[in-house]
Structure formats: structure tokens, C-alpha cells
Coordinates of C-alpha atoms in Angstrom, one line a residue:
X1 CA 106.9 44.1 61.0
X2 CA 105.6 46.9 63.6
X3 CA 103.0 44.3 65.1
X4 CA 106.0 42.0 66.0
X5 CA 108.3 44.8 66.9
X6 CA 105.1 44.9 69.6
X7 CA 104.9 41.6 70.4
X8 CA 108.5 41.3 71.4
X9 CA 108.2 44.5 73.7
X10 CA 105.4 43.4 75.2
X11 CA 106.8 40.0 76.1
X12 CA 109.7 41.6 77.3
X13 CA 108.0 43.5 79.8
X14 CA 105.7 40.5 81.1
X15 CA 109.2 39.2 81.8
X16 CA 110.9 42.1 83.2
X17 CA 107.7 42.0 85.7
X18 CA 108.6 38.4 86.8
X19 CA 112.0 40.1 87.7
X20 CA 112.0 43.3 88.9
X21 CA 113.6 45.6 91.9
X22 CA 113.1 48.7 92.9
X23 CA 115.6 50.8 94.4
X24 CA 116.6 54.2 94.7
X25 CA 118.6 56.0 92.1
X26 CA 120.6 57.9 93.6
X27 CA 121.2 57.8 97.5
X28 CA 123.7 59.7 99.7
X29 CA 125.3 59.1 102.9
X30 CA 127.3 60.8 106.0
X31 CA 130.8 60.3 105.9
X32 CA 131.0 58.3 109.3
X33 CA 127.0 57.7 109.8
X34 CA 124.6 55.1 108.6
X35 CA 123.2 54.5 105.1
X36 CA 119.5 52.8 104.5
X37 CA 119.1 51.5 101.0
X38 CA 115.4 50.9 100.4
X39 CA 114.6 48.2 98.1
X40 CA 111.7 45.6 97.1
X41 CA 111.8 43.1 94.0
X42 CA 110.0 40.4 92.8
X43 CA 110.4 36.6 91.1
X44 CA 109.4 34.7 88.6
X45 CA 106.3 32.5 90.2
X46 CA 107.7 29.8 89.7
X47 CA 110.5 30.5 92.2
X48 CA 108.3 31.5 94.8
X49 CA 108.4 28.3 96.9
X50 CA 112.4 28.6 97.0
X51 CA 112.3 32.1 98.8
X52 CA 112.0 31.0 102.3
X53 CA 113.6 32.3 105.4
X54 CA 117.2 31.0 104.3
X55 CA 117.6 32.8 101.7
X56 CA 120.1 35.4 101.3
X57 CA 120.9 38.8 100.3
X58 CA 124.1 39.7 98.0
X59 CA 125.3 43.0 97.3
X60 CA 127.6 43.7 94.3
X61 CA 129.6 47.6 93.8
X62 CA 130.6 48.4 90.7
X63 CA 129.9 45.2 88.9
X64 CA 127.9 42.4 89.4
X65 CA 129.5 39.8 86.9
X66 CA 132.7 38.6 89.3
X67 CA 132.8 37.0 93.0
X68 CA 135.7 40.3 93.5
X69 CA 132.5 43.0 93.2
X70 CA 130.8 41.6 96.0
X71 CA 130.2 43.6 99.3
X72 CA 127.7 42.1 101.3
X73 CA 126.4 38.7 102.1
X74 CA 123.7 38.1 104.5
X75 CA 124.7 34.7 104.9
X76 CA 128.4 35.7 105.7
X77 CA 130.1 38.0 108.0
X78 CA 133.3 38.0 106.8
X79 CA 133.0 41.0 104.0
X80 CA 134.3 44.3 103.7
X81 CA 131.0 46.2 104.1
X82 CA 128.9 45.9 107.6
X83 CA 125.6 46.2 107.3
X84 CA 121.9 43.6 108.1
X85 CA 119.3 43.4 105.8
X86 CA 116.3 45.1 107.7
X87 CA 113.1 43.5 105.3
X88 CA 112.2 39.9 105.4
X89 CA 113.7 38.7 101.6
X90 CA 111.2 36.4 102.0
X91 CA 108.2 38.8 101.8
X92 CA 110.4 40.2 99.0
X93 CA 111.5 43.1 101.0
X94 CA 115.4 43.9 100.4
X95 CA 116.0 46.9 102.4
X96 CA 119.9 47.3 103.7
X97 CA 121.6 49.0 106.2
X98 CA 125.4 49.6 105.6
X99 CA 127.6 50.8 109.2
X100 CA 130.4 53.0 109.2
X101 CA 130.1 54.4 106.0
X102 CA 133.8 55.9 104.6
X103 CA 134.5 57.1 101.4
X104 CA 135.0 53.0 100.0
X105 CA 131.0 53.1 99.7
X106 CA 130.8 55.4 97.3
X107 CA 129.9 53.6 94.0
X108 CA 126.8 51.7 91.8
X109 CA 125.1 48.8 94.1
X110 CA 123.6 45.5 92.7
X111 CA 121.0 43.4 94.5
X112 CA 121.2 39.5 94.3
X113 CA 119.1 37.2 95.6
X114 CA 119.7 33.2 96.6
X115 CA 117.3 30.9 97.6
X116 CA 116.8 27.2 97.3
X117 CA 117.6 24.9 94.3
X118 CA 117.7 27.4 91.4
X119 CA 116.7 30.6 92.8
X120 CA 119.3 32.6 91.6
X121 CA 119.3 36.3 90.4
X122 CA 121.0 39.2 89.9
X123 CA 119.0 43.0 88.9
X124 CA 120.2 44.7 86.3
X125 CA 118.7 48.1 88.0
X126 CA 121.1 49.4 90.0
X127 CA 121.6 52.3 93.2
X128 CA 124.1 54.9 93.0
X129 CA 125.6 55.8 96.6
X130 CA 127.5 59.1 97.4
X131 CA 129.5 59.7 100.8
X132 CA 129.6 63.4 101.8
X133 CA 131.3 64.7 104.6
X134 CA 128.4 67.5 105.9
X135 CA 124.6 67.0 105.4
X136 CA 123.2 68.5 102.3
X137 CA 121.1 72.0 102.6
X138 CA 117.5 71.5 103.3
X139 CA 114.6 73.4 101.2
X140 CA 113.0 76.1 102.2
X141 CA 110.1 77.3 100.2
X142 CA 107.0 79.4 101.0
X143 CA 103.8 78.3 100.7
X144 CA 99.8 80.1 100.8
X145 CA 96.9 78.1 101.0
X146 CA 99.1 75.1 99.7
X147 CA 100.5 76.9 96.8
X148 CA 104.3 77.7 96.6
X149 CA 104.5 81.1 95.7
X150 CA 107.5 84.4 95.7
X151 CA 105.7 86.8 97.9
X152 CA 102.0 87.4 99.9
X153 CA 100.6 90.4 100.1
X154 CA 100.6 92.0 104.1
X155 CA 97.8 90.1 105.8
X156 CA 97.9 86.7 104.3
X157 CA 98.1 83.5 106.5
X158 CA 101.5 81.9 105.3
X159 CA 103.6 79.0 105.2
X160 CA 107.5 78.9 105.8
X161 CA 108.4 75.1 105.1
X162 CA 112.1 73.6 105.2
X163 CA 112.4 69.9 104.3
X164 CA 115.1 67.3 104.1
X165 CA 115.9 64.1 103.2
X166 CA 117.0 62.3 106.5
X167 CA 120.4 60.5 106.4
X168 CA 120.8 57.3 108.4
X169 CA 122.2 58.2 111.8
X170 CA 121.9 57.1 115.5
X171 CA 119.8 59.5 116.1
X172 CA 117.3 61.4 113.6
X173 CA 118.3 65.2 112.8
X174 CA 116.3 68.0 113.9
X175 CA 115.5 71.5 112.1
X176 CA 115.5 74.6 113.5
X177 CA 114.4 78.2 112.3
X178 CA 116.1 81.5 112.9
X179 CA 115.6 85.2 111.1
X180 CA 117.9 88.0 110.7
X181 CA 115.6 90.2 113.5
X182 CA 115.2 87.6 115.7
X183 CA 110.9 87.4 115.2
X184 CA 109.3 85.1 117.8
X185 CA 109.0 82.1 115.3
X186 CA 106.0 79.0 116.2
X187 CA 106.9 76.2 114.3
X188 CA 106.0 72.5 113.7
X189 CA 108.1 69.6 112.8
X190 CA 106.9 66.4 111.3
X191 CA 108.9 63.4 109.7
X192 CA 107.0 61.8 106.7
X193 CA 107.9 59.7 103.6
X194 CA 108.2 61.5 100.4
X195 CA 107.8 59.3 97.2
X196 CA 111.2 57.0 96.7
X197 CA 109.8 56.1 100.4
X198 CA 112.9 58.0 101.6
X199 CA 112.2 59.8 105.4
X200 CA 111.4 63.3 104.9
X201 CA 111.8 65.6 108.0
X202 CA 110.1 68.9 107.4
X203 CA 109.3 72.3 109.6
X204 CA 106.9 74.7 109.2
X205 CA 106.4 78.2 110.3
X206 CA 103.0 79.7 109.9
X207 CA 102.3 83.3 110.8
X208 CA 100.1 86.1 109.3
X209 CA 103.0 88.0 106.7
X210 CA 103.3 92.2 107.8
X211 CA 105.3 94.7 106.3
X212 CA 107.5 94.3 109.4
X213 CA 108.9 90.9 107.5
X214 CA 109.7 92.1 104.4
X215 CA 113.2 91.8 103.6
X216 CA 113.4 89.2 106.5
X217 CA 115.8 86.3 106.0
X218 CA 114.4 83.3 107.7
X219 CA 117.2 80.5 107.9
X220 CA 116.8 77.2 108.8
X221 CA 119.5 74.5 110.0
X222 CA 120.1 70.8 110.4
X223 CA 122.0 69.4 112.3
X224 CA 123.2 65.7 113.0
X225 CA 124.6 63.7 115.7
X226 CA 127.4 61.9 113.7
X227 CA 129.2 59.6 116.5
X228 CA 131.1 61.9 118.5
X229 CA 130.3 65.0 116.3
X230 CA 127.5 67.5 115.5
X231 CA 127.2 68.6 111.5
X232 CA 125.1 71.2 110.5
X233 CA 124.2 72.4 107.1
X234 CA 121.4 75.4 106.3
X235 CA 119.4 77.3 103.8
X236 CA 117.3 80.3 104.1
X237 CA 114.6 82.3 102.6
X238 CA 114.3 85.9 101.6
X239 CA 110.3 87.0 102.4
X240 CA 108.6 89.2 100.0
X241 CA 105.6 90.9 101.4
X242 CA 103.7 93.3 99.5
X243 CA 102.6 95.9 101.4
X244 CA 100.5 99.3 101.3
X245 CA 102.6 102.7 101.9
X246 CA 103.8 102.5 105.6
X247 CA 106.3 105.1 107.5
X248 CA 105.1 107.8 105.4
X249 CA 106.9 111.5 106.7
X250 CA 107.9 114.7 105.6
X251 CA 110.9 116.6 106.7
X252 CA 111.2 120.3 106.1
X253 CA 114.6 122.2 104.5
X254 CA 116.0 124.3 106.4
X255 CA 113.6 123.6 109.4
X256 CA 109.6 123.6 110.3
X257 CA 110.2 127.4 111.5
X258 CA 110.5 129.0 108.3
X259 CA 111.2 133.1 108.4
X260 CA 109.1 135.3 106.6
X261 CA 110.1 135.7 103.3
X262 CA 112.4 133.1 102.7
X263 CA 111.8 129.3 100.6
X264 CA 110.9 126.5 102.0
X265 CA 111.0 122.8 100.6
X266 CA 108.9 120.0 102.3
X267 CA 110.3 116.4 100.9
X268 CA 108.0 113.6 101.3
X269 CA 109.2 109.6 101.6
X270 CA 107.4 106.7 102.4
X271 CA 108.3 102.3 102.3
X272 CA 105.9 100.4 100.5
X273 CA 106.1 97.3 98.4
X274 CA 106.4 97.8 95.6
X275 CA 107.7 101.1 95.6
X276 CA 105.5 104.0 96.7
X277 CA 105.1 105.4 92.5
X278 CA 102.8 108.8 93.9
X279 CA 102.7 111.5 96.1
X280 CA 100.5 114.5 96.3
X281 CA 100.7 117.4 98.9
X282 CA 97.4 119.2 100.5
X283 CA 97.2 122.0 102.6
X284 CA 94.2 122.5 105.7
X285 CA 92.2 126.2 104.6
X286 CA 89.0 126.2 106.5
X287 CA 88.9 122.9 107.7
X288 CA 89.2 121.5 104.2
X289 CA 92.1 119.6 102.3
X290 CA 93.1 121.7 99.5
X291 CA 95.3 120.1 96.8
X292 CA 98.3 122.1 95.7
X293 CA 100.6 119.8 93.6
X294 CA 101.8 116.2 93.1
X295 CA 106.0 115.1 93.4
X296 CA 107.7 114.2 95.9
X297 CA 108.9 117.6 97.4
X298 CA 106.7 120.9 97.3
X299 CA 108.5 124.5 97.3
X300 CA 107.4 127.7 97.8
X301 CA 108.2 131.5 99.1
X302 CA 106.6 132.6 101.9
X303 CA 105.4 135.3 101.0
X304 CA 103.5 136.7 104.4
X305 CA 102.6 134.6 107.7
X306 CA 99.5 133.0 106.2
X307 CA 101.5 130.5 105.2
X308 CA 101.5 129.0 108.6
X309 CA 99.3 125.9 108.8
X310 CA 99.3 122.2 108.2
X311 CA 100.3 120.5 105.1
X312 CA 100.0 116.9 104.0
X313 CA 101.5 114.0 101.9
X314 CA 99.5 111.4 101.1
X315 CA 101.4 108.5 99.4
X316 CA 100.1 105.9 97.1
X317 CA 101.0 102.2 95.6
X318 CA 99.1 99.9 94.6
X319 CA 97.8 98.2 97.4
X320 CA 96.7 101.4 99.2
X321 CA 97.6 104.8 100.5
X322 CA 99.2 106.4 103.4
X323 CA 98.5 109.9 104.6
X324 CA 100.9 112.1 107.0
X325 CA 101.4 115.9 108.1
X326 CA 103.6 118.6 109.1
X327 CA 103.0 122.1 111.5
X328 CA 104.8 124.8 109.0
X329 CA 105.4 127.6 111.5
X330 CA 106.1 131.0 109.8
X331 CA 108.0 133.4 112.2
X332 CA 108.2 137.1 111.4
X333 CA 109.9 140.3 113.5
X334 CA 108.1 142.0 116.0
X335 CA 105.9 144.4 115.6
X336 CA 103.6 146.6 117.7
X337 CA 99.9 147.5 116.9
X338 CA 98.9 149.5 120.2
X339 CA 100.9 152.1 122.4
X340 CA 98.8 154.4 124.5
X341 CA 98.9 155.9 127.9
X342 CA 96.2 157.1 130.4
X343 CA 97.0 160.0 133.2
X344 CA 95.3 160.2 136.4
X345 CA 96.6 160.2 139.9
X346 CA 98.4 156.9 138.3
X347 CA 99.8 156.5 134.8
X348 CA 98.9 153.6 132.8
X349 CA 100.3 152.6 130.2
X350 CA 99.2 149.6 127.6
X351 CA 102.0 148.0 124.9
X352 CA 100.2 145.7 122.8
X353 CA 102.8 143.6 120.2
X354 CA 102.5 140.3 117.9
X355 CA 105.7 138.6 116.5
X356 CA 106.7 134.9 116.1
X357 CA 108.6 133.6 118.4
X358 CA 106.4 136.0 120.6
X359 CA 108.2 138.7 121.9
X360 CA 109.2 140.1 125.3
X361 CA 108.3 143.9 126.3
X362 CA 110.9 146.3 128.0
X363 CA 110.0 149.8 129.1
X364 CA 112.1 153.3 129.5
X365 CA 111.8 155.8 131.5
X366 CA 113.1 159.0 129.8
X367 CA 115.5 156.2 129.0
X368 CA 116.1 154.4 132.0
X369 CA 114.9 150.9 132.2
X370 CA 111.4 150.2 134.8
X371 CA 111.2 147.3 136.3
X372 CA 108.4 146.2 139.0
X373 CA 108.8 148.2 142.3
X374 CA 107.1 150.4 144.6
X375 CA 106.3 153.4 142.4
X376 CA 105.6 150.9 139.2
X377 CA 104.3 147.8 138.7
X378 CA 104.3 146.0 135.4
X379 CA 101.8 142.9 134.4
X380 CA 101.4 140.6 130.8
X381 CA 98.6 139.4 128.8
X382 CA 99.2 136.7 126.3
X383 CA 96.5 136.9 123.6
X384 CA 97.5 133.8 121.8
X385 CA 101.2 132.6 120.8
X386 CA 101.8 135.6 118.6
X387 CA 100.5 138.4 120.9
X388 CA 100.6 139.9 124.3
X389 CA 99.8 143.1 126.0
X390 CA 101.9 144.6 128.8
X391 CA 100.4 147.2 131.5
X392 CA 102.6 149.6 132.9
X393 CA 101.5 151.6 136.1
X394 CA 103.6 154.8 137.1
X395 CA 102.9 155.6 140.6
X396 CA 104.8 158.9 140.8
X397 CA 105.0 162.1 139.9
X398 CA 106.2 162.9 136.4
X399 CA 106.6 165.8 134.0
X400 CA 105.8 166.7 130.7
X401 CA 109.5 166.4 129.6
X402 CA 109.3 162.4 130.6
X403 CA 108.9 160.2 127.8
X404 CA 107.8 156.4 128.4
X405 CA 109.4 154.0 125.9
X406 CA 108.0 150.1 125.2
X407 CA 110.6 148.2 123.3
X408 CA 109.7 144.4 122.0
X409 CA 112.4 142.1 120.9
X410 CA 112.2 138.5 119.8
X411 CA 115.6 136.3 117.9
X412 CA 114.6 138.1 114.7
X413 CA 114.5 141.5 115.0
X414 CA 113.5 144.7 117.4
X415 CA 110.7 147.5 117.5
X416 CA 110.3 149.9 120.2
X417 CA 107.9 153.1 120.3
X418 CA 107.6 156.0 122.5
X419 CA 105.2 158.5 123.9
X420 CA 105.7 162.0 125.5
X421 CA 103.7 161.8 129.1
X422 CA 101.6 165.1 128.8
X423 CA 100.2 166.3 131.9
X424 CA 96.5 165.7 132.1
X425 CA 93.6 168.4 132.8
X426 CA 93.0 166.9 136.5
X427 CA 96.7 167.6 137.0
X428 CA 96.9 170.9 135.7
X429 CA 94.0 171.8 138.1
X430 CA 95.5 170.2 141.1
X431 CA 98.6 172.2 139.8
X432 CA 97.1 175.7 139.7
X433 CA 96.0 174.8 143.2
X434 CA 99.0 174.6 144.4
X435 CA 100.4 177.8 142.8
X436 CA 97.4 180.1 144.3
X437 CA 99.4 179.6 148.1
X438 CA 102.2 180.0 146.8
X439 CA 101.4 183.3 145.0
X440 CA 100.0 184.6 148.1
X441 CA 102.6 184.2 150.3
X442 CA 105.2 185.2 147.9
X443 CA 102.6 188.4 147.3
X444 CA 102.3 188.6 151.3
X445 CA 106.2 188.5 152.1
X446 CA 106.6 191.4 149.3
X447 CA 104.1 193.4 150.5
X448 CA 105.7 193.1 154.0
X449 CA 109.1 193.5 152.5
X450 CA 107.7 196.7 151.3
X451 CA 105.8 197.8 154.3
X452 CA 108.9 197.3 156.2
X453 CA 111.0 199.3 153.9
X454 CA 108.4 202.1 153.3
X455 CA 108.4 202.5 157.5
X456 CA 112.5 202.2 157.4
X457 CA 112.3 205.1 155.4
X458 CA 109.4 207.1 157.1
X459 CA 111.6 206.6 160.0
X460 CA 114.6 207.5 158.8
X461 CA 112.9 211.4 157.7
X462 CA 111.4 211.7 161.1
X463 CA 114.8 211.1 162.9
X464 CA 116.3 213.9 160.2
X465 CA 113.7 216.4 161.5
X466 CA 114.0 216.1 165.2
X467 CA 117.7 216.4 164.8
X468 CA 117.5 219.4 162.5
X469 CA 114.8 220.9 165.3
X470 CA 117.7 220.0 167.9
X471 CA 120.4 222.4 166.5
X472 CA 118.0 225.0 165.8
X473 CA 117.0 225.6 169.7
X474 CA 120.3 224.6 171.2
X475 CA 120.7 227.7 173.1
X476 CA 117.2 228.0 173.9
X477 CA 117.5 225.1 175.6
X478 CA 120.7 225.5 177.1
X479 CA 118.9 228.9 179.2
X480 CA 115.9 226.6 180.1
X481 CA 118.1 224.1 181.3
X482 CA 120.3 226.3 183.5
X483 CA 117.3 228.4 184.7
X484 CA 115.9 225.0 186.1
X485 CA 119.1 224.2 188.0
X486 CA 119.1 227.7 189.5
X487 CA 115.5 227.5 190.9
X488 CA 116.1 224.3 192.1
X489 CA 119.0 225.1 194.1
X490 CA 117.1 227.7 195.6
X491 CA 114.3 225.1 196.8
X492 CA 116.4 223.1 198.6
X493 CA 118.3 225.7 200.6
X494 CA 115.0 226.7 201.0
X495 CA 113.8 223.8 202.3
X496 CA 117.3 222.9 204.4
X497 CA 116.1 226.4 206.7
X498 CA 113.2 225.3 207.0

């Protein structure tokens, strides 16, 4: 019973070879356009001689068994659907082309052929035809080294491809590319037959995959020239690159200027696909990496201003790693290490102070601010960005009650010192010099002043004798006097006789 359960298979498919078509299943068609049914069959030999160039070409819709269900004759022009048989029927070649295609196509097709003297056959395989109104989507896959594939790893040669089924139209549709950041895309387009000998158009876009891409939407659109109108449909693609840490930072809470004594957090972040899974921190001593913990974020106290330096993240996936750095800058109040003065004919004066930001120096003057002038000329030494010296130079006379004041400030704090200017031994020398004059002539005009007075008063004595002597002999002198005037009265009468 199985052997002729064979049997009658077998000779059912020897005779299903003598008649046989082959279409499309399922074919779909612009509202409006053009619609290409491909189709071949084959006959019984014995028919062959009656398929000759008059033969003809029937199309039934949704039925096949009643003269009502046909659409198309090629021998007749007078039916509802407009089309021309584009193959020779007599090398057995059936492919159609319907016009004008409205929603009325839609529906199963039949092929029948008619040819001379009993050549007469309708296929039992049929073709089912859909009417849209817009073209369907096109494919978009993505391909490496002709495999498709979800994602490439940054650096592979790659394959964008978008591929559709082209519609019968007056003109064939075209495929375009586009992304979502507008990359510089080189593509190819090629039309080709897939394998229900349908036209394929297809586009491809090779490039070399970066972690720039990732996340990149590429889009690609159709677009048909229906009559009088353009339709467009589109599909896009999402890349996936995986890629080794890239963009690696680190930011610093509350800033990179950190002041001594307070906390500081540095917070690493990095992109990678997949996902950056490690980070560890180092820190530069000595010219060497030091490791101090793993995490995302490190946080510490600074204690003192060693803490200044260079600290790094290195992230890590597992396609590589990614290594990046920040300047930790600990700033601290002023303070100032050296203060010391040196008397001559000129006073100088050094300041020497380290802080962070560096500091400025201001001097007093028995508290009056100095600034550069005649009599003093200030200068500045930096020693490095934490340090300076500043030389003061007094050109003027001063006194052991001055005091010289150097005051450093920076945005954190202020320190000041002073010193009392004592005069030096050359100046106490050239000082006793100039007292010995001095002494003298003061000693000189007293010893004058005495002189003078000493004489005033020797004077004055001498005056009290002589007028004491005058009272004494006022007669005597009164008789002397008179005696004189006598005798001379008498020499002159004398001489008058004479």
C-alpha cells in the first residue's frame, strides 16, 4: 500500500512538471504606479508545437473558473486592467506589466495560456497582489567582513547596507543616507536581482567604525517618482561600536585650589562601551606613580601643603584603558621665614615670605607706609611661586626709636613683623664726632660767658674804689684846683705887661 501511495505521488509530480508556472507569491504595488508580475511556466510536450507567436496571455483575479474573473487578455484591449505582456509566451516567458494600478488590483492572479488547436490551460499556483499608498521601508542592516552582526568593536572596516524591493514606476527609486550628526557619508548604490528575480536596489556605506559613531542613527530613505508626486518611506539603524575608555576626566569638589586643612574630593568619569567597570587613582612622588585607592572618587584631608601635586585616574573596560590627570594646588596663609636689617650709611632691609597665592610685601615706617622715592627704594625677588624676598633701602637718617615694619598679605590671611632700627657702631662713631665741636663751643661760649662776667665784676670793684678815693680828697682837691687858677691868672697878666 505505501509503494503505491509512492507511485501515485511520483506520477503526480512528472505531471505537475509538464504544467507548471512560477510566480511570485506575494507582490505589492504603488497606489498610482506600475506593477511587474514575473512569471515563466511550462507545457506538456506535446503542446509545444501549438505555442507560437499567436498565442495569448489570460489573466484571471480571484477566480479562474468563470469568463467574469478575467482581467487581462493579450489578444484583447477591451478589459478592465491595462497592462502588455513583456516575455515572449512563446519562449514560455509570462512576465506582465499592469498600468495605473488603483485599489481594484488588489487581489489573487491566475495565469492562462491559449495557443493553437488544444493548447489550453489554466495554473492552479497563483500571485497575491497588494496596492499601498507609500513605498514600504527598506532594510537596513550592518554588515563586517560579510557577516551581519549588532555592533564592531572601534577600528573595524564596516558595512552599512539598506536594500529594497523596487516597485514598478517610470522611473527607478533612489536611496539616500543621512545620520543624526550629520557624518560625511561615502556610499555606493547598486540595483541587483534578489532570488524571486524581483529588482533589488541596495546602498552601502563603508567606513572604519570610531567611538565618535556610537549611538549614531544612520537613516536611509526612498523615494519614488509616482506621476506627478514624490513618496518617500525610511528606516534607520542605531550603530553600536565597542570602544576602549575615551573622554576620561576628573573634576575637583569645591575646586583644584584646595586650602590647607580642609577635604577635598576628586570624582573620576570616563565613556566607554561597554561601560567603564574600574577606576583607580595614583599620585606622582618622586617621579613615580604611586597607587592610593580604587572607586570612582578619592577623598582626603589635607593635612599640610605636601599635598600639592598631580594625581591620576586611569579607567579601565574591557577593551583597554584610559589614563588622565589633575594639578591639586594646596594654598596656605602667609607666612614669613626671614626679617633682618643691615645699618650703614644706608639701611637695608630684607623680608623674605612663602604663602599660596604668593603674597605681596608692604612696609612701615614707625607706622607709616614707604613706598619707592628718593630717600627709599624698594625691589622683589620671586624665588619660585610660593616665595619672594623684598629689599628695602632707607636713605636717610633715622633713630633708634624708628621701627621698620614688613607686612605680607595674600586672599587668605595676613602676617606682618617688625624690627627696632638700632643705631650701628659706625654711626655712633660718626655721632660722637659730631658732639666733640659741639662740646667745645658750648665749653668755649661758657668760658667766655664767664670771663665776661668775672671782668663785669672786677670792673664794677675798681669803679667803687676810685669813687670812694674821690670823696675822701674832695677838699684836697678843691685847694689844688683853685691854687692852679690863681697862678695862672698871674701868668697871663704877666705876660699881657710884657
Amino acid at each position: 500500500m505505501d509503494k503505491l501511495i509512492l507511485f501515485i505521488f511520483l506520477l503526480q509530480g512528472v505531471w505537475c512538471g509538464d504544467w507548471s508556472i512560477s510566480l511570485p507569491e506575494k507582490i505589492e504595488a504603488l497606489s498610482g504606479s506600475c506593477v511587474t508580475i514575473n512569471c515563466t511556466f511550462t507545457i506538456n510536450n506535446t503542446y509545444d508545437k501549438d505555442l507560437t507567436d499567436s498565442a495569448a496571455g489570460v489573466w484571471y483575479k480571484d477566480g479562474s473558473q468563470d469568463n467574469k474573473n478575467i482581467v487581462f487578455n493579450s489578444r484583447k484591449s477591451n478589459l478592465s486592467f491595462k497592462g502588455n505582456i513583456t516575455g515572449k509566451l512563446k519562449d514560455k516567458n509570462c512576465t506582465t506589466i499592469f498600468y495605473n494600478v488603483t485599489s481594484n488590483h488588489a487581489g489573487t492572479f491566475y495565469f492562462r495560456i491559449e495557443g493553437n488547436d488544444g493548447l489550453k490551460y489554466t495554473y492552479k499556483q497563483n500571485s497575491s497582489l497588494g496596492v499601498i499608498d507609500s513605498p514600504p521601508k527598506p532594510t537596513v542592516q550592518m554588515f563586517k567582513d560579510q557577516m551581519k552582526v549588532q555592533e564592531v568593536l572601534e577600528g573595524s572596516s564596516m558595512c552599512l547596507r539598506c536594500s529594497a524591493k523596487t516597485l514598478c514606476s517610470s522611473s527607478p527609486p533612489t536611496l539616500t543616507w543621512s545620520s543624526t550628526d550629520r557624518l560625511h557619508l561615502n556610499e555606493s548604490s547598486r540595483l541587483q536581482l534578489d532570488q524571486q528575480k524581483q529588482t533589488e536596489i541596495i546602498s552601502d556605506l563603508n567606513f572604519t567604525a570610531t567611538h565618535l559613531q556610537h549611538g549614531v542613527t544612520f537613516i536611509c530613505t526612498i523615494t519614488y517618482q509616482i506621476q506627478q508626486r514624490i513618496t518617500t518611506a525610511q528606516n534607520n539603524i542605531t550603530l553600536r561600536v565597542l570602544y576602549a575608555p575615551e573622554n576620561t576626566s576628573v573634576s575637583v569638589s569645591p575646586s583644584n585650589s584646595v586650602l590647607e586643612g580642609s577635604s577635598v574630593t576628586l570624582i573620576c568619569s570616563s565613556d566607554g562601551n561597554p561601560a567603564v567597570f574600574n577606576y583607580t587613582w595614583y599620585r606622582e612622588n618622586r617621579g613615580q606613580l604611586e597607587e592610593l585607592q580604587t572607586g570612582y572618587n578619592l577623598t582626603f584631608n589635607v593635612t599640610n601643603r605636601t599635598h600639592t601635586g598631580r594625581y591620576y585616574c586611569q579607567s579601565r573596560n574591557q577593551h583597554g584603558t584610559q589614563n588622565t590627570s589633575v594639578l591639586l594646588d594646596i594654598q596656605y596663609a602667609p607666612k614669613i621665614s626671614l626679617f633682618s636689617c643691615n645699618r650703614t650709611d644706608v639701611t637695608v632691609c630684607l623680608c623674605e615670605a612663602h604663602g599660596n597665592p604668593s603674597p605681596k610685601v608692604e612696609w612701615f615706617l614707625s607706622g607709616r607706609p614707604v613706598s619707592n622715592s628718593t630717600n627709599t627704594s624698594i625691589s622683589e625677588e620671586r624665588l619660585s611661586s610660593t616665595d619672594l624676598r623684598s629689599f628695602i633701602s632707607l636713605h636717610q637718617s633715622l633713630t633708634n626709636t624708628d621701627t621698620l615694619q614688613c607686612v605680607i598679605i595674600n586672599t587668605h590671611s595676613t602676617a606682618s613683623q617688625q624690627i627696632q632700627l638700632v643705631a650701628s657702631p659706625q654711626e655712633m662713631i660718626n655721632c660722637q664726632q659730631t658732639l666733640i665741636p659741639l662740646q667745645f663751643i658750648i665749653t668755649l661760649i661758657l668760658f667766655l660767658y664767664a670771663l665776661t662776667v668775672g671782668f663785669g665784676l672786677y670792673r664794677i670793684r675798681q669803679l667803687s674804689s676810685k669813687l670812694k678815693v674821690h670823696n675822701d680828697a674832695g677838699t684836697y682837691a678843691s685847694l689844688q684846683l683853685s691854687a692852679v687858677s690863681e697862678y695862672e691868672t698871674l701868668n697871663i697878666k704877666k705876660d699881657d705887661t710884657q
